Amino acid sequence: MTDLSRRAALKGAGAGTLLAAAMAAGLLRPSDALADWNKGAFEAKTVSDALKSLKVVSPAETKDIAIKAPDIAENGAVVPIEIQSNIPGTKSIAVLIEKNPFPYAGSFDVSQGAMPFVALRVKIGESSNVRVVVATADGRFYTAVKEVKVTIGGCGG
Amino acid sequence: MRALTASILGATTLALVASAAAQVVDPRSEAVATLKRDFKSQGIAAVDRLDEDGVQAICNRSDDKPPKEIAQRLESDQLQQIKYPADGKYLGDWKTGERIAQDGRGMTWSDKAGAPGGGSCYNCHQIGLQETSFGTIGPSLYQFGKVRGYGTDVQKYVYGKIYNAKAFSLCSQMPRFGHVGALTEQQIRDLVALLLDPSSPVNK
Amino acid sequence: MKRALTLCVAATFAAATAFPQPAAAQSKAGAAKPPPTAVERDAVTAEFEKFREVLEDANPAELFEAKGEELWKARRGPNNASLERCDLGLGPGVVKGAYVHLPRYFADVDKVMDAERRIVHCMTTLQGFKLEELAKRPFSTANATPDPVALVTYVAGQSRGMKIAVPQKHPKERATFEVGREIFFYRAGSYDFSCASCHGEDGKRIRTQQLPNFTKADQAIRAYQGWPGYRLTGGVMHTLQWRLWDCFRQQRFPEPGYVSDSLTALLTYLAVNANGQVYKGPGIKR
Amino acid sequence: MADPMRIRARLEGDVADVRVLMAHPMETGQRKDAAGNVVPLHFIQTITAHLNGKPVFQAEVSQAISRNPVFGFKVKGAKAGDKLTITWIDNKGDKRTDEMTLAAG
């Protein structure tokens, strides 16, 4: 998932300030500065390519990830999702909307003092599986899915 | 026919006005005057849409429960105005009909003049089972042909109902799609096919 | 209240007597699968309700309440004045609790005004803004939230948890209610629709959207609960002025004037019907 | 400058249940404006939360996050009086930081 050692190093060195200065000076584009924003994974058009960029290796299907999301979403523009991982040593939680043009929606690092939980709201273009991948501190991967149907809402006039 | 509507309207209005004569202000007249002051023509939706036609006037003045004999006369008046296809063919293409049933556009101030509109059918009706997003203002039309039969008499009825629902039930909530030019002859045929073609998913 | 109608954009194949039953109908009826039951339909509604609570728990409308509060207190407009002397009915500057008593009669203009109309009135009289300018772009877009929208959201938020108590003492308040009721039931336009076509009967839906019956208190409150509200479609804040404007569009009517008498009358009808219900604050809608 | 976030935190024991609302258009780069021009991609990319200056929660996200984003997370080892700071940075380099003090639940 996100490269934690690199991120920690950047923060430790107070590099954020330096990077902001470099950006302001036009030396770096924001996307360069955000070295730990996984461009490859976010630009991947398939789930398997995204997982490859995230360095996810053979994730195991599990029932220990609880995904709370609507069976039928009232509006695909705002679909609330809550994820609770019950897997010991959960380090990060990644969310992929399988049918979206760019499936990888983001990853949440909970290893530094947060509970293995995240709530977010996402855009889902058409009925799709929401895939969650949990990475653990000891380098294992677990996954679960929840299907969300997207419907037409109002008069359409 | 216009004269007929007008005379019925006149008589009913007089009766109702007489019964309300004790009131100082007539809220209905005040309401209509207020609407006409506040609303402006926009795009294809001109202010003359605020004027009631005969059917609307009778329904507005009777809480949608017109006296039976007036309802019957006006219904038959509306029925006579239905233009059925000259070739007697009522059945179009159900696949096109499904698209029209899904399409909720047409006749609003944001629609363009002459742009093809839809029937907005799913807004109020369940039709094909594959569409789970359907309204419940009107009854389910699922299995319409299977239940009612596929004969020419049913086809003609459905054509007429979509063309002008008020010809069959004066104060029906269903728009008069053909009567007001919201749907073309071919579009209505396609909708008839959606309900009455045996191969339409409606009848599976 | 006496009347009951139904619909949005299509039909009622209702009148039982109107349909000629061909003989084939009875014989084939047995073979037909029944359509999904009311219970199955309600399951969709229940699912929406469950997640609406999740959405309400953190409503982006709060962002607009904050913006509105900032605007209320700022010295703005040609007169460089704040709105802190604006009288919303409880005295100059009193915002807390004002919203649940609107629309109401204001002696200074000898008129009944709804919340947005009164706020716009204060913007023109106190701050010197021009109504014609405000009326040019009154509704939110993806790029801009007009000031009155944020202000109404702020004012509405200041009545969170209070009971709707819209007055009907002044003759003009009662007359406005009556006019509002007539407009609510007035069928006209290309599709013969009135407000009641969609909002005059219990338990109906357009597509998947539930249609509150505004003639009843426990349902009329839902219109008030909804708007001002954060609309998920487009992610913008909208007020009741917008809601009525877009309802009239879909009703196939011509365009209503912004903060006009017709809309005040309709809002009075709606609010009085909701009297006694608790207002939960700005809403979140599909 | 971006509008302030709205941060709410409820203390349950030593866990702070945090909800944050952010004002951001989260443009997908696919939407067209009224004039028919494509609105460029504009979205929050990273979010970090600190408790008394120590990082506790970090995220990288895409334009698939809904407009005016809402996130929820739970911070361990929190107590009343602690300072919670949240920062987001978007793809144009705009950033916003807001802080709140935890109150006793």
Short mmCIF file of N, CA, C and O in Angstrom, two decimals, chain C residues 62-140:
data_model
loop_
_atom_site.label_atom_id
_atom_site.label_comp_id
_atom_site.label_asym_id
_atom_site.label_seq_id
_atom_site.Cartn_x
_atom_site.Cartn_y
_atom_site.Cartn_z
N GLU C 62 -23.61 21.83 7.04
CA GLU C 62 -22.92 22.56 8.12
C GLU C 62 -21.89 23.54 7.58
O GLU C 62 -21.65 24.60 8.16
N LEU C 63 -21.24 23.15 6.47
CA LEU C 63 -20.24 24.04 5.87
C LEU C 63 -20.90 25.35 5.43
O LEU C 63 -20.31 26.42 5.52
N PHE C 64 -22.15 25.23 4.96
CA PHE C 64 -22.87 26.41 4.47
C PHE C 64 -23.47 27.21 5.61
O PHE C 64 -23.61 28.42 5.52
N GLU C 65 -23.83 26.53 6.70
CA GLU C 65 -24.27 27.25 7.90
C GLU C 65 -23.15 28.16 8.39
O GLU C 65 -23.39 29.33 8.73
N ALA C 66 -21.94 27.62 8.40
CA ALA C 66 -20.79 28.40 8.87
C ALA C 66 -20.56 29.61 7.96
O ALA C 66 -20.32 30.73 8.42
N LYS C 67 -20.67 29.36 6.65
CA LYS C 67 -20.51 30.43 5.67
C LYS C 67 -21.58 31.52 5.88
O LYS C 67 -21.29 32.71 5.85
N GLY C 68 -22.82 31.06 6.12
CA GLY C 68 -23.93 31.98 6.31
C GLY C 68 -23.77 32.84 7.55
O GLY C 68 -24.08 34.03 7.54
N GLU C 69 -23.25 32.24 8.61
CA GLU C 69 -23.04 32.99 9.85
C GLU C 69 -22.01 34.11 9.63
O GLU C 69 -22.19 35.25 10.07
N GLU C 70 -20.96 33.75 8.89
CA GLU C 70 -19.92 34.73 8.55
C GLU C 70 -20.54 35.89 7.77
O GLU C 70 -20.28 37.06 8.06
N LEU C 71 -21.39 35.56 6.78
CA LEU C 71 -22.02 36.58 5.94
C LEU C 71 -22.97 37.45 6.77
O LEU C 71 -23.08 38.65 6.56
N TRP C 72 -23.69 36.82 7.69
CA TRP C 72 -24.67 37.54 8.53
C TRP C 72 -23.99 38.64 9.33
O TRP C 72 -24.50 39.75 9.48
N LYS C 73 -22.80 38.31 9.83
CA LYS C 73 -22.11 39.23 10.74
C LYS C 73 -21.19 40.23 10.04
O LYS C 73 -20.74 41.19 10.65
N ALA C 74 -20.93 39.98 8.76
CA ALA C 74 -19.98 40.83 8.05
C ALA C 74 -20.64 42.12 7.56
O ALA C 74 -21.82 42.13 7.21
N ARG C 75 -19.87 43.20 7.56
CA ARG C 75 -20.37 44.46 7.00
C ARG C 75 -20.17 44.40 5.50
O ARG C 75 -19.05 44.33 5.01
N ARG C 76 -21.31 44.42 4.78
CA ARG C 76 -21.24 44.19 3.34
C ARG C 76 -22.21 45.10 2.60
O ARG C 76 -23.03 45.78 3.20
N GLY C 77 -22.11 45.03 1.28
CA GLY C 77 -23.03 45.76 0.41
C GLY C 77 -22.70 47.23 0.31
O GLY C 77 -21.80 47.72 1.02
N PRO C 78 -23.43 47.95 -0.56
CA PRO C 78 -23.19 49.39 -0.75
C PRO C 78 -23.25 50.17 0.57
O PRO C 78 -22.57 51.17 0.73
N ASN C 79 -24.07 49.72 1.54
CA ASN C 79 -24.19 50.44 2.81
C ASN C 79 -23.17 50.00 3.85
O ASN C 79 -23.18 50.50 4.97
N ASN C 80 -22.33 49.03 3.49
CA ASN C 80 -21.32 48.51 4.41
C ASN C 80 -21.94 48.20 5.78
O ASN C 80 -21.45 48.62 6.82
N ALA C 81 -23.05 47.46 5.76
CA ALA C 81 -23.76 47.13 7.00
C ALA C 81 -23.84 45.61 7.15
O ALA C 81 -23.80 44.88 6.17
N SER C 82 -23.95 45.17 8.39
CA SER C 82 -24.16 43.74 8.64
C SER C 82 -25.67 43.51 8.70
O SER C 82 -26.47 44.44 8.62
N LEU C 83 -26.06 42.23 8.84
CA LEU C 83 -27.48 41.91 8.93
C LEU C 83 -27.92 41.80 10.39
O LEU C 83 -29.02 41.34 10.67
N GLU C 84 -27.05 42.23 11.28
CA GLU C 84 -27.35 42.03 12.70
C GLU C 84 -28.50 42.89 13.22
O GLU C 84 -28.94 42.70 14.35
N ARG C 85 -29.03 43.82 12.39
CA ARG C 85 -30.24 44.54 12.76
C ARG C 85 -31.46 44.02 12.00
O ARG C 85 -32.54 44.60 12.07
N CYS C 86 -31.27 42.96 11.26
CA CYS C 86 -32.38 42.39 10.47
C CYS C 86 -33.43 41.78 11.39
O CYS C 86 -33.10 41.00 12.29
N ASP C 87 -34.69 42.15 11.19
CA ASP C 87 -35.78 41.62 12.01
C ASP C 87 -36.45 40.46 11.29
O ASP C 87 -37.14 40.63 10.29
N LEU C 88 -36.23 39.26 11.82
CA LEU C 88 -36.82 38.06 11.21
C LEU C 88 -38.15 37.71 11.86
O LEU C 88 -38.69 36.63 11.66
N GLY C 89 -38.66 38.64 12.67
CA GLY C 89 -39.98 38.43 13.27
C GLY C 89 -39.96 38.40 14.77
O GLY C 89 -40.98 38.58 15.43
N LEU C 90 -38.76 38.16 15.35
CA LEU C 90 -38.65 38.11 16.81
C LEU C 90 -37.94 39.35 17.34
O LEU C 90 -37.49 39.37 18.48
N GLY C 91 -37.81 40.36 16.48
CA GLY C 91 -37.09 41.57 16.87
C GLY C 91 -35.78 41.68 16.12
O GLY C 91 -35.24 40.66 15.69
N PRO C 92 -35.26 42.94 16.00
CA PRO C 92 -34.03 43.14 15.24
C PRO C 92 -32.88 42.29 15.78
O PRO C 92 -32.64 42.29 16.99
N GLY C 93 -32.24 41.56 14.90
CA GLY C 93 -31.05 40.81 15.30
C GLY C 93 -31.30 39.45 15.92
O GLY C 93 -30.36 38.70 16.14
N VAL C 94 -32.55 39.11 16.21
CA VAL C 94 -32.81 37.81 16.84
C VAL C 94 -32.91 36.72 15.76
O VAL C 94 -33.83 36.72 14.95
N VAL C 95 -31.93 35.85 15.76
CA VAL C 95 -31.89 34.76 14.78
C VAL C 95 -32.38 33.45 15.41
O VAL C 95 -33.10 32.67 14.80
N LYS C 96 -31.95 33.27 16.65
CA LYS C 96 -32.29 32.03 17.35
C LYS C 96 -33.81 31.83 17.37
O LYS C 96 -34.56 32.67 17.87
N GLY C 97 -34.26 30.71 16.82
CA GLY C 97 -35.68 30.38 16.88
C GLY C 97 -36.58 31.10 15.89
O GLY C 97 -37.78 30.84 15.84
N ALA C 98 -36.01 32.02 15.09
CA ALA C 98 -36.85 32.80 14.17
C ALA C 98 -37.42 31.93 13.05
O ALA C 98 -38.58 32.10 12.64
N TYR C 99 -36.62 30.99 12.59
CA TYR C 99 -36.99 30.23 11.39
C TYR C 99 -38.29 29.44 11.55
O TYR C 99 -39.10 29.37 10.63
N VAL C 100 -38.51 28.87 12.73
CA VAL C 100 -39.70 28.03 12.91
C VAL C 100 -40.99 28.85 13.04
O VAL C 100 -42.08 28.29 13.12
N HIS C 101 -40.85 30.19 13.06
CA HIS C 101 -42.05 31.04 13.07
C HIS C 101 -42.27 31.73 11.73
O HIS C 101 -43.04 32.68 11.64
N LEU C 102 -41.59 31.28 10.71
CA LEU C 102 -41.73 31.85 9.37
C LEU C 102 -42.38 30.83 8.44
O LEU C 102 -42.17 29.65 8.62
N PRO C 103 -43.17 31.30 7.45
CA PRO C 103 -43.49 32.69 7.07
C PRO C 103 -44.44 33.35 8.07
O PRO C 103 -45.21 32.68 8.74
N ARG C 104 -44.37 34.70 8.15
CA ARG C 104 -45.23 35.45 9.04
C ARG C 104 -45.46 36.85 8.48
O ARG C 104 -44.79 37.29 7.56
N TYR C 105 -46.42 37.55 9.10
CA TYR C 105 -46.76 38.91 8.67
C TYR C 105 -45.74 39.90 9.22
O TYR C 105 -45.38 39.84 10.40
N PHE C 106 -45.26 40.81 8.38
CA PHE C 106 -44.36 41.88 8.81
C PHE C 106 -45.04 43.22 8.55
O PHE C 106 -45.35 43.56 7.40
N ALA C 107 -45.25 43.95 9.64
CA ALA C 107 -45.97 45.22 9.53
C ALA C 107 -45.21 46.24 8.68
O ALA C 107 -45.82 47.04 7.96
N ASP C 108 -43.86 46.19 8.73
CA ASP C 108 -43.09 47.21 8.00
C ASP C 108 -43.32 47.15 6.49
O ASP C 108 -43.13 48.14 5.79
N VAL C 109 -43.70 45.98 5.99
CA VAL C 109 -43.98 45.88 4.55
C VAL C 109 -45.45 45.53 4.30
O VAL C 109 -45.88 45.42 3.16
N ASP C 110 -46.22 45.35 5.39
CA ASP C 110 -47.63 44.96 5.31
C ASP C 110 -47.81 43.72 4.42
O ASP C 110 -48.69 43.66 3.57
N LYS C 111 -46.94 42.74 4.66
CA LYS C 111 -46.95 41.54 3.82
C LYS C 111 -46.53 40.34 4.66
O LYS C 111 -45.81 40.51 5.66
N VAL C 112 -46.92 39.15 4.19
CA VAL C 112 -46.37 37.92 4.76
C VAL C 112 -45.09 37.60 4.00
O VAL C 112 -45.04 37.73 2.77
N MET C 113 -44.03 37.26 4.72
CA MET C 113 -42.77 36.90 4.08
C MET C 113 -42.25 35.58 4.62
O MET C 113 -42.37 35.30 5.81
N ASP C 114 -41.65 34.78 3.73
CA ASP C 114 -40.97 33.56 4.17
C ASP C 114 -39.52 33.91 4.48
O ASP C 114 -39.07 35.05 4.27
N ALA C 115 -38.78 32.93 4.99
CA ALA C 115 -37.43 33.20 5.50
C ALA C 115 -36.52 33.81 4.43
O ALA C 115 -35.88 34.84 4.66
N GLU C 116 -36.46 33.18 3.27
CA GLU C 116 -35.52 33.67 2.25
C GLU C 116 -35.93 35.06 1.76
O GLU C 116 -35.10 35.93 1.56
N ARG C 117 -37.24 35.24 1.63
CA ARG C 117 -37.74 36.53 1.17
C ARG C 117 -37.38 37.63 2.17
O ARG C 117 -36.99 38.73 1.80
N ARG C 118 -37.53 37.31 3.47
CA ARG C 118 -37.23 38.30 4.50
C ARG C 118 -35.73 38.62 4.53
O ARG C 118 -35.33 39.78 4.70
N ILE C 119 -34.92 37.58 4.37
CA ILE C 119 -33.46 37.80 4.37
C ILE C 119 -33.08 38.68 3.18
O ILE C 119 -32.29 39.62 3.30
N VAL C 120 -33.66 38.38 2.01
CA VAL C 120 -33.39 39.19 0.82
C VAL C 120 -33.87 40.62 1.05
O VAL C 120 -33.19 41.59 0.69
N HIS C 121 -35.02 40.75 1.72
CA HIS C 121 -35.54 42.08 2.07
C HIS C 121 -34.52 42.85 2.93
O HIS C 121 -34.23 44.02 2.69
N CYS C 122 -33.95 42.18 3.92
CA CYS C 122 -32.94 42.81 4.79
C CYS C 122 -31.68 43.15 4.00
O CYS C 122 -31.06 44.19 4.23
N MET C 123 -31.30 42.27 3.08
CA MET C 123 -30.10 42.56 2.27
C MET C 123 -30.31 43.81 1.43
O MET C 123 -29.37 44.57 1.21
N THR C 124 -31.54 44.01 0.96
CA THR C 124 -31.78 45.19 0.12
C THR C 124 -31.95 46.45 0.98
O THR C 124 -31.37 47.48 0.67
N THR C 125 -32.71 46.33 2.08
CA THR C 125 -32.98 47.54 2.87
C THR C 125 -31.80 47.94 3.76
O THR C 125 -31.49 49.12 3.88
N LEU C 126 -31.15 46.95 4.40
CA LEU C 126 -30.06 47.29 5.32
C LEU C 126 -28.72 47.44 4.61
O LEU C 126 -27.95 48.35 4.90
N GLN C 127 -28.45 46.51 3.68
CA GLN C 127 -27.12 46.50 3.07
C GLN C 127 -27.06 47.22 1.73
O GLN C 127 -25.97 47.52 1.25
N GLY C 128 -28.25 47.44 1.13
CA GLY C 128 -28.28 48.18 -0.12
C GLY C 128 -28.09 47.34 -1.37
O GLY C 128 -27.86 47.87 -2.46
N PHE C 129 -28.18 46.01 -1.23
CA PHE C 129 -28.12 45.16 -2.43
C PHE C 129 -29.38 45.39 -3.26
O PHE C 129 -30.42 45.81 -2.73
N LYS C 130 -29.30 45.11 -4.55
CA LYS C 130 -30.45 45.29 -5.44
C LYS C 130 -31.14 43.94 -5.66
O LYS C 130 -30.48 42.96 -6.02
N LEU C 131 -32.47 43.91 -5.44
CA LEU C 131 -33.23 42.68 -5.64
C LEU C 131 -33.04 42.13 -7.06
O LEU C 131 -32.87 40.93 -7.25
N GLU C 132 -33.06 43.03 -8.06
CA GLU C 132 -32.92 42.57 -9.45
C GLU C 132 -31.60 41.83 -9.63
O GLU C 132 -31.53 40.85 -10.37
N GLU C 133 -30.56 42.30 -8.96
CA GLU C 133 -29.25 41.62 -9.07
C GLU C 133 -29.29 40.27 -8.38
O GLU C 133 -28.83 39.27 -8.92
N LEU C 134 -29.87 40.22 -7.16
CA LEU C 134 -29.94 38.96 -6.41
C LEU C 134 -30.78 37.94 -7.16
O LEU C 134 -30.52 36.74 -7.12
N ALA C 135 -31.83 38.44 -7.86
CA ALA C 135 -32.76 37.53 -8.54
C ALA C 135 -32.17 36.99 -9.84
O ALA C 135 -32.69 36.04 -10.41
N LYS C 136 -31.05 37.57 -10.30
CA LYS C 136 -30.45 37.10 -11.56
C LYS C 136 -29.88 35.70 -11.41
O LYS C 136 -30.01 34.88 -12.31
N ARG C 137 -29.19 35.44 -10.32
CA ARG C 137 -28.61 34.11 -10.09
C ARG C 137 -28.94 33.67 -8.66
O ARG C 137 -28.07 33.64 -7.80
N PRO C 138 -30.18 33.29 -8.42
CA PRO C 138 -30.58 33.02 -7.03
C PRO C 138 -30.23 31.61 -6.54
O PRO C 138 -30.30 31.35 -5.34
N PHE C 139 -29.84 30.71 -7.46
CA PHE C 139 -29.68 29.31 -7.04
C PHE C 139 -28.23 28.85 -7.15
O PHE C 139 -27.47 29.32 -8.00
N SER C 140 -27.89 27.89 -6.31
CA SER C 140 -26.52 27.37 -6.28
C SER C 140 -26.16 26.63 -7.56
O SER C 140 -27.00 25.97 -8.17
#
